[in-house]
Each structure stands twice: as structure tokens, then as C-alpha cells.
XYZ file of C-alpha atoms in Angstrom:
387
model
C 64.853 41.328 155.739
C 64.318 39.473 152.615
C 67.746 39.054 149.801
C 65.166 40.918 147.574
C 64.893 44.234 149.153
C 67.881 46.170 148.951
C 70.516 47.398 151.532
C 69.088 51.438 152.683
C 71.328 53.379 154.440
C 70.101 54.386 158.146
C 69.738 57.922 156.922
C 67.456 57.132 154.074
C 65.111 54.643 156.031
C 61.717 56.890 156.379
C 62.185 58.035 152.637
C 59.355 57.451 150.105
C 59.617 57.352 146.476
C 58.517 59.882 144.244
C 57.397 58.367 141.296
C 55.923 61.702 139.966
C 59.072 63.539 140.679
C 61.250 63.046 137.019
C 63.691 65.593 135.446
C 61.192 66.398 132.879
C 59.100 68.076 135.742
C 57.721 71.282 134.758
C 60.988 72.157 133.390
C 61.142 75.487 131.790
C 63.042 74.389 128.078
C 64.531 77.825 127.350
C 66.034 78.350 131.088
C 67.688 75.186 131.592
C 69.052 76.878 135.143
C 65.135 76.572 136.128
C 64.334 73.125 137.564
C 60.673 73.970 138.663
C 58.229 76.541 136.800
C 57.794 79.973 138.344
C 54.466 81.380 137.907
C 54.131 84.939 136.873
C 52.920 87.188 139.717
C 49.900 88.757 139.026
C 47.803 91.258 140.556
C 45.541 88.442 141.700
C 48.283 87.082 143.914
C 48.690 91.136 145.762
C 46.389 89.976 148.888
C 47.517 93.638 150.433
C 46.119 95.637 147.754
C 47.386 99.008 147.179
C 51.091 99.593 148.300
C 50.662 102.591 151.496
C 54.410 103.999 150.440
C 55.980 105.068 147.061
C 59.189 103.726 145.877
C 61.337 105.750 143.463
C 64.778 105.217 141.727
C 66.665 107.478 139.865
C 69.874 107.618 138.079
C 71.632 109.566 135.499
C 72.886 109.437 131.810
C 76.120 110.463 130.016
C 75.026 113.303 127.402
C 75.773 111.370 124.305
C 73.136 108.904 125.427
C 70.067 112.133 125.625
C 69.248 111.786 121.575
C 68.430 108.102 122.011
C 66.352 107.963 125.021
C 64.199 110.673 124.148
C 63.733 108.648 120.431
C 62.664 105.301 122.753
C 61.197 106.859 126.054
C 57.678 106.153 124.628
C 58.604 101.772 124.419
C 60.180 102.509 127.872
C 56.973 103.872 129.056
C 54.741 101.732 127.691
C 56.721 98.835 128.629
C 56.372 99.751 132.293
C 52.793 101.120 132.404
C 51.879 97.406 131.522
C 53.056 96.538 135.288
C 51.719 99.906 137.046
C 55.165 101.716 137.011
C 55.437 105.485 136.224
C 58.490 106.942 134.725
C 59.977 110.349 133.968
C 62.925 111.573 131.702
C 64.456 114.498 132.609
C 66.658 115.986 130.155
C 67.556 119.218 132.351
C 69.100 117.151 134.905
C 70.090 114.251 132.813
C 68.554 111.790 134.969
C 65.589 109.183 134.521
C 63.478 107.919 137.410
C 61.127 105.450 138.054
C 58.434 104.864 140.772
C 55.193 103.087 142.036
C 51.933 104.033 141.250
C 47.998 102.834 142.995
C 48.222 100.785 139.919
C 51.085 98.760 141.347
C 50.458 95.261 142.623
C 53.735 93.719 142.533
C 56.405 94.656 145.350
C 59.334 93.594 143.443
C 58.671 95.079 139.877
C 60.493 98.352 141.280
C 63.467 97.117 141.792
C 62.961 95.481 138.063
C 62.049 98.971 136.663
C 65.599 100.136 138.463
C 67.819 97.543 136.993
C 65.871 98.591 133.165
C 67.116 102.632 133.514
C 70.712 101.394 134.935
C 71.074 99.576 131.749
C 69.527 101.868 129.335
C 72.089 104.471 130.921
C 75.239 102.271 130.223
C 74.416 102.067 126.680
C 71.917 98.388 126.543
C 69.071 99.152 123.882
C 65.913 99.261 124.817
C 64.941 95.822 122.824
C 67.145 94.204 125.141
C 66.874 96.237 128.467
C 63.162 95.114 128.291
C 63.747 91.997 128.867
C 64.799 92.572 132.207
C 61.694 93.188 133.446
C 61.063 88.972 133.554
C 61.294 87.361 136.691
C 64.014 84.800 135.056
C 66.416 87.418 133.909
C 68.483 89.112 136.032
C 71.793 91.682 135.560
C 74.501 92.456 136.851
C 76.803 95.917 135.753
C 80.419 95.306 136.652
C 82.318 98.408 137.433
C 86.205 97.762 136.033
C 87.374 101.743 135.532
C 89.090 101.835 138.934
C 90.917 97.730 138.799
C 93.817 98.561 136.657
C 95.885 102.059 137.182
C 97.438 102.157 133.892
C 95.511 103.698 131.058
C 96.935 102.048 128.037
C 97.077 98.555 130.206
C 93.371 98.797 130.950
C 92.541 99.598 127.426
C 94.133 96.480 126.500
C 92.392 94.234 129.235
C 89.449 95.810 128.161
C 89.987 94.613 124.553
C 90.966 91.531 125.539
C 87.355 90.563 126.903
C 85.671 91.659 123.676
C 88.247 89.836 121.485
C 89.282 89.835 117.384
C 86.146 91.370 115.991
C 84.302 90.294 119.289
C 84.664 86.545 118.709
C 85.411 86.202 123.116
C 82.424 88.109 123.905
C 80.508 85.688 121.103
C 82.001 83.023 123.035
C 81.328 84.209 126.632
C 77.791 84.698 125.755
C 76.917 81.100 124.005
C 78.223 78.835 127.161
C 76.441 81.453 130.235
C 73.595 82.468 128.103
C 73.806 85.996 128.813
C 74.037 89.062 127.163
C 77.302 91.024 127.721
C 78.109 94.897 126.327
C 80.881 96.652 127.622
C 80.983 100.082 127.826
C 83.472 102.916 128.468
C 84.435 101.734 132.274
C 81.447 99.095 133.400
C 80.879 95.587 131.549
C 76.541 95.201 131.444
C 75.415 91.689 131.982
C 71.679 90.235 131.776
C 70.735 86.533 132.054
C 70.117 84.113 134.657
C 71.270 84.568 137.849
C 74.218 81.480 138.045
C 75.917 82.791 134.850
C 75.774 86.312 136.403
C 78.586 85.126 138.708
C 80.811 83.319 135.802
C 80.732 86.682 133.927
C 81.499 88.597 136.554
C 84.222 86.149 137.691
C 85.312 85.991 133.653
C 85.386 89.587 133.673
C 87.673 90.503 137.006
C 90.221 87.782 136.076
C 91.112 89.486 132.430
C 91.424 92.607 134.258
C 93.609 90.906 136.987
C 95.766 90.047 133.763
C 93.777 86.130 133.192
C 92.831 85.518 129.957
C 89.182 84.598 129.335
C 90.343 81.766 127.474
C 91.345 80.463 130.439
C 87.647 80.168 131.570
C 86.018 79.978 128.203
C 87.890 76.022 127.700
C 86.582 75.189 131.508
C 82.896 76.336 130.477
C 83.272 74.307 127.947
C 84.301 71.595 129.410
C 81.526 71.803 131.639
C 79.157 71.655 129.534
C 80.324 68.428 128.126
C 80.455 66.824 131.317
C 77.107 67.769 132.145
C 75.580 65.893 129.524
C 76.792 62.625 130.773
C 74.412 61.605 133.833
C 77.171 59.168 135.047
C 78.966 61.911 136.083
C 76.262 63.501 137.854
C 77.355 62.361 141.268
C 81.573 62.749 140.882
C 83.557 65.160 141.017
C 84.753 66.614 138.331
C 88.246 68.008 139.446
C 89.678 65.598 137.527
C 88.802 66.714 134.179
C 89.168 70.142 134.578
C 92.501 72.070 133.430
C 94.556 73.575 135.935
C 96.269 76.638 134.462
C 97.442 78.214 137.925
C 101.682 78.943 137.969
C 103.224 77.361 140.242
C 106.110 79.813 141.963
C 109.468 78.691 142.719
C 111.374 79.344 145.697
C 114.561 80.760 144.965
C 116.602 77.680 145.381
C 114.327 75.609 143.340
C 115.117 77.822 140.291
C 118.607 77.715 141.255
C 118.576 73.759 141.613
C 116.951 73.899 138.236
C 119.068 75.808 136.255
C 122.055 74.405 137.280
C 120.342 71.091 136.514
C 119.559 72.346 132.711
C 123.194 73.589 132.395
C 124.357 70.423 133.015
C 122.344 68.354 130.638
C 123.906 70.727 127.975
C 127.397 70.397 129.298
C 126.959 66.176 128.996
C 125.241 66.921 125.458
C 128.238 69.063 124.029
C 130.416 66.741 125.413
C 128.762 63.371 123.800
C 128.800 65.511 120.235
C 132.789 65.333 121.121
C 132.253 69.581 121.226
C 134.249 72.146 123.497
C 132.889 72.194 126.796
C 130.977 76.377 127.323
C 133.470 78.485 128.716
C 133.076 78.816 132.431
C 131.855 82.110 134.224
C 134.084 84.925 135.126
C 135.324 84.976 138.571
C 133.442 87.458 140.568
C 135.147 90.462 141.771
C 137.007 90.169 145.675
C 134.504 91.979 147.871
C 136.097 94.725 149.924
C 133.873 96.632 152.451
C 135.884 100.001 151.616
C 133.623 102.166 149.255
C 135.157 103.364 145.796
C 137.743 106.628 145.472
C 135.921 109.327 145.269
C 135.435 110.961 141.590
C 136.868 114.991 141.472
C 134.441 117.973 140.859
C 133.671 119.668 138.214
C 135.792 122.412 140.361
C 138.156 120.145 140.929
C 138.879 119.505 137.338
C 138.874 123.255 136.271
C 141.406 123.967 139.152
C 143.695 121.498 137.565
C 143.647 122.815 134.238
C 143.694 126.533 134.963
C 140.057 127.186 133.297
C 139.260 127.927 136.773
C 141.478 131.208 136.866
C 140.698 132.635 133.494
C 138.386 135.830 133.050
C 134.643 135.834 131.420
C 136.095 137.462 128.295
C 139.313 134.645 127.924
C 136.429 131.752 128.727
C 134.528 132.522 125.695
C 137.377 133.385 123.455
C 138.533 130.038 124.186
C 135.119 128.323 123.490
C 134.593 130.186 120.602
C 137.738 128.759 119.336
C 137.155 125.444 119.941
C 134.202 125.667 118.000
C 135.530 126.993 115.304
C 137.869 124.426 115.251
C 135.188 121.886 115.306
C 133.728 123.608 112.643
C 136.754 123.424 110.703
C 136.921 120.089 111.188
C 133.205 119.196 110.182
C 133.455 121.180 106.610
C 136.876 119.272 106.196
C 135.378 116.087 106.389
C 132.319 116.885 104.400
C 134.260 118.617 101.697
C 136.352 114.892 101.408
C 132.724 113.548 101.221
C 132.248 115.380 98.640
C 134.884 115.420 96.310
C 134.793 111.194 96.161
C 132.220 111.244 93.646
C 134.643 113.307 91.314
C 137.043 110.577 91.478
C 137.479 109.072 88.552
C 137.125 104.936 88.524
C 140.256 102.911 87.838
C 140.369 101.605 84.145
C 141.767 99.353 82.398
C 143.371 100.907 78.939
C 142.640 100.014 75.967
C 145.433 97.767 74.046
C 147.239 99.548 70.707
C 147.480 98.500 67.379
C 150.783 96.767 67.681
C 149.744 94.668 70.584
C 146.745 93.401 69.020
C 148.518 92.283 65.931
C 151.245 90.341 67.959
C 148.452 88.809 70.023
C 146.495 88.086 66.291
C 149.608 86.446 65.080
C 150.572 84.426 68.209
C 147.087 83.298 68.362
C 147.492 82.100 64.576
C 150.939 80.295 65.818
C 149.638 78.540 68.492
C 146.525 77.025 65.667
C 149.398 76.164 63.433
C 151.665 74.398 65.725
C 148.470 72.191 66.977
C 147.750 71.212 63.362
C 151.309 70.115 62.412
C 154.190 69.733 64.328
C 157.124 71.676 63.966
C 160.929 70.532 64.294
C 162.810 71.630 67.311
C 164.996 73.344 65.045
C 162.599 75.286 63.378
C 160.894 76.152 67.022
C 163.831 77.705 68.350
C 164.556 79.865 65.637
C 161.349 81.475 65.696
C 161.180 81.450 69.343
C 164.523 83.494 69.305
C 162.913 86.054 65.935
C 160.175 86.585 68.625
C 162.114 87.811 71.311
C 164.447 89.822 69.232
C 161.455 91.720 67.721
């Protein structure tokens, strides 16, 4: 073997290249699940011919959805006449049904026609319950009425899938590239056939009590990382989040709480604080079970009510509530008679007072312009208190 020619594992010794085989290979640019094209079956391929048995589906409709079907059953028709199916509305039953005709040539297109009537009956329009009928699109109806027991609880899951004016299910729909309606107790799902199974796994965990954010950030992430061939080859555990709780045994919480109580303990006493008062002492177990409380019996026997006739019983309640009643117009008539109480006030000085305060006033001015002799001071201090 020649230094030129490279190492090939044992495995990979008979292999040939492929130098027509590139990722731009009829690739189908709107499906980018779809590697390799997928011809359209057409009656050209049906070497059998005519199908010897009839197929038929049926399934029924809630009432509220009878005025729209019977508006659209003529697109629903004609969209299935183009294939050779035959359908049939009928409004006494409330039921739709589909089935083969001679016209048929393709075996699958039934089963097609089925999945179109499911989803017109859980509330898909028929623009978009059409579309079903390619060979790339697939759907998938999730049943979630009977995962969550509370009412209120499931409402709320419910919600939570949809999102703030339906920003999740906006969300959901961009990274799988499906179409997603939910409706009363089933969630309605078309698109290709891998994002089927992250809706549907998107879907259980919110009603499981996961939110599809959850799931939304590792689509995302995804998606990034699928853009970078490098990457093509690794794993990428690595870069995905893992948001599952971890549970504690019963000791490890135990371990770390006392562990967090401690760190405060150290923390008060660096700040030079009191140390956190320590817990009460738990009560001395004794295996001997509490006195036992008295009767109701009991209780009348010690106070005599026990003894007392029918007539003397209600006497005495009656009494009592009068005296309760007594009590109760007492208080409110003290309510009552506080807002007549008139506010403390000050009164008003007399005419003698404010003259002496007039003249002191006029003193006091005086004696700060020009000083007066101690004499002089005294005298009048003495006039003052005579008067």
C-alpha cells in the first residue's frame, strides 16, 4: 500500500464512491424531512386495475359543526372525486363517510380520505384538511380529555399549550412545521411525519404538568446545531439543556438544610449579631394516649341542665338571649352616642388677659431697646405681681 492512499477501515474495504450521490439530490426544498423525491402515484402505476372490495370509513360530528360542513361539502367532494373517492354527509345521523369507487386506483388514498373527515370533524377547515390528502403530509389527533382528572387543572394545561394570545402554538408550529388546532378535548396535528411525534410528545408533557417551553428552547436549539455540518457526526448531548429535577433523599435535604442554617449562623455572627434563637425542645414522648375529653352529657350532668324540664330549658335560653341582646343594643347605643360628643377646646382668652399679654409684650420691646436699672426692674416686677 502506497503513503498516498489512505488508511480504510476493514468494514469499508468493498465500498465504492458515489460521486453522483450529493445532499442536493433530488431534494424536495419545501419538505426538508424528505431526502429523496417521492413520485406521485398515479393510476398508471395501479398494475391490478380495479380494486375487487370496497373500503368505507365513517365517523361522526358534534352538532355545532352541521352548518359548516353542509356550506363546504361540495370542496370536500370535489376534492376527493379528483382521486376516485365517493363521499356522503349525513345530517340525520351526524356522521360523514367515505369509500372507494371503480374509479379508484390508489390503495392508500382511503385511508387519506379517513384522516380528511377526522379532521374536518374536530374543527380543521376544509382549506387546510385538504391538504392532507398529499402523500408528504400526515396527522396525527391527540386525545388529552381523559390525562388530567381535574377540570379547572386541565383547562389550564390546555391553555398553557396555546399560550398569551397563542404566541406557544405560533412557536410550536414554526420549529416542527406543522399545523396544530386544539379543540375542546383532542389537539389536531398535520405535517410531516417526524414532527408528528415532537407535537405529540410537546403536547402530553404540558398535560403531565411540563411546560412547552421546556421543549420549544431544545427545538430550537436543534435547529441551530443542525446547520453546522461539523456537528453532523457528534453527539449533541452536550449542548442540550437538561431541565429534569433531581429528587432528594430525605437525608440529603436534611444534610442540606442544616448546612444552609449554618452558613447563616457564621454570617450573623461575623456581622457581630445575636446568634437565632435555638428550637424549642420537643415534647417527652409518652406511649400513654391523652385523658379523655367529657361528653356533651357529661358536661350537662355537671351543671344540672341535664335535670331541668323542656319548659325551664327554653326559659333559660330565652334569657340568655335576651341578655345578649341587651348587651348588643348597649354597646351599639355607646357607638352611637360618640359622635354627639363634643371635641375638647381650647377657650378663647378675655379682654383682660389680652391686654396684660399686649402690655408685657410692649415691656419685653422696651427693656431690649434700653436697659433698665435694677432698681427700677424690681419695682415694676413687684407692681406686676401685686396687680
Amino acid at each position: 500500500m502506497s503513503d498516498n492512499e489512505a488508511l480504510v477501515s476493514k468494514n469499508k474495504s468493498h465500498r465504492k464512491d458515489k460521486p453522483w450521490d450529493t445532499d442536493d439530490i433530488d431534494q424536495n426544498a419545501s419538505i426538508p424531512y424528505v431526502q429523496w423525491k417521492v413520485d406521485p402515484f398515479e393510476a398508471k402505476d395501479n398494475k391490478g386495475g380495479n380494486f375487487t372490495e370496497e373500503s368505507s370509513f365513517a365517523t361522526l360530528f358534534p352538532k355545532y359543526r352541521e352548518k359548516y360542513l353542509r356550506e363546504v361539502w361540495s370542496a370536500v367532494t370535489r376534492a376527493l372525486e379528483a382521486h376516485g373517492i365517493a363521499c356522503t354527509l349525513d345530517l340525520v345521523h351526524g356522521s360523514m363517510s367515505v369509500r372507494t369507487t371503480r374509479k379508484t386506483y390508489d390503495p392508500y388514498i382511503i385511508l387519506k380520505a379517513r384522516d380528511l373527515i377526522k379532521l374536518l370533524a374536530r374543527g380543521v377547515s376544509v382549506t387546510q384538511a385538504v391538504k392532507i390528502l398529499d402523500d408528504a403530509v400526515a396527522c396525527d389527533i391527540i386525545k388529552i380529555g381523559n390525562l388530567v382528572r381535574n377540570k379547572e387543572r386541565f383547562v389550564k394545561r390546555r391553555q398553557r399549550i396555546i399560550g398569551p394570545d397563542g404566541s406557544t402554538l405560533k412557536a410550536i408550529e414554526l420549529l416542527t412545521q406543522c399545523y396544530v388546532l386544539v379543540q375542546g378535548s383532542t389537539v389536531s396535528v398535520m405535517g410531516p411525519y417526524k414532527s408528528l411525534k415532537e407535537v405529540r410528545r410537546i403536547v402530553l408533557d404540558c398535560m403531565k404538568n411540563i411546560h412547552p417551553i421546556y421543549r420549544i428552547k431544545e427545538l430550537m436549539i436543534r435547529r441551530e446545531l443542525a446547520k453546522d455540518p461539523k456537528l453532523a457526526t457528534e453527539s449533541w448531548d452536550r449542548f442540550l439543556p437538561q431541565f429534569r429535577k433531581r429528587h432528594l433523599k430525605t437525608s440529603e435535604k436534611t444534610a442540606k438544610k442544616n448546612e444552609v442554617l449554618a452558613q447563616k449562623a457564621d454570617a450573623r455572627k461575623a456581622a457581630g449579631l445575636e446568634p437565632t434563637l435555638a428550637k424549642p425542645t420537643k415534647k417527652v414522648y409518652t406511649p400513654f394516649p391523652p385523658a379523655q375529653l367529657p361528653r356533651k352529657v357529661d358536661l350537662q350532668l355537671e351543671s344540672g341542665e341535664y335535670f331541668l324540664k323542656a319548659n325551664e330549658k327554653q326559659a333559660r335560653d330565652s334569657e340568655k338571649k335576651k341578655q345578649k341582646q341587651a348587651e348588643a343594643t348597649a354597646k351599639r347605643r355607646e357607638e352611637r352616642a360618640e359622635a354627639f360628643v363634643a371635641p375638647a377646646e381650647n377657650a378663647a382668652p378675655t379682654v383682660e388677659e389680652k391686654r396684660r399679654k399686649k402690655r408685657k409684650a410692649m415691656e419685653e420691646n422696651r427693656d431690649e431697646e434700653e436697659p433698665i436699672p435694677e432698681k427700677a426692674r424690681k419695682k415694676k416686677k413687684k407692681q406686676a405681681e401685686e396687680d
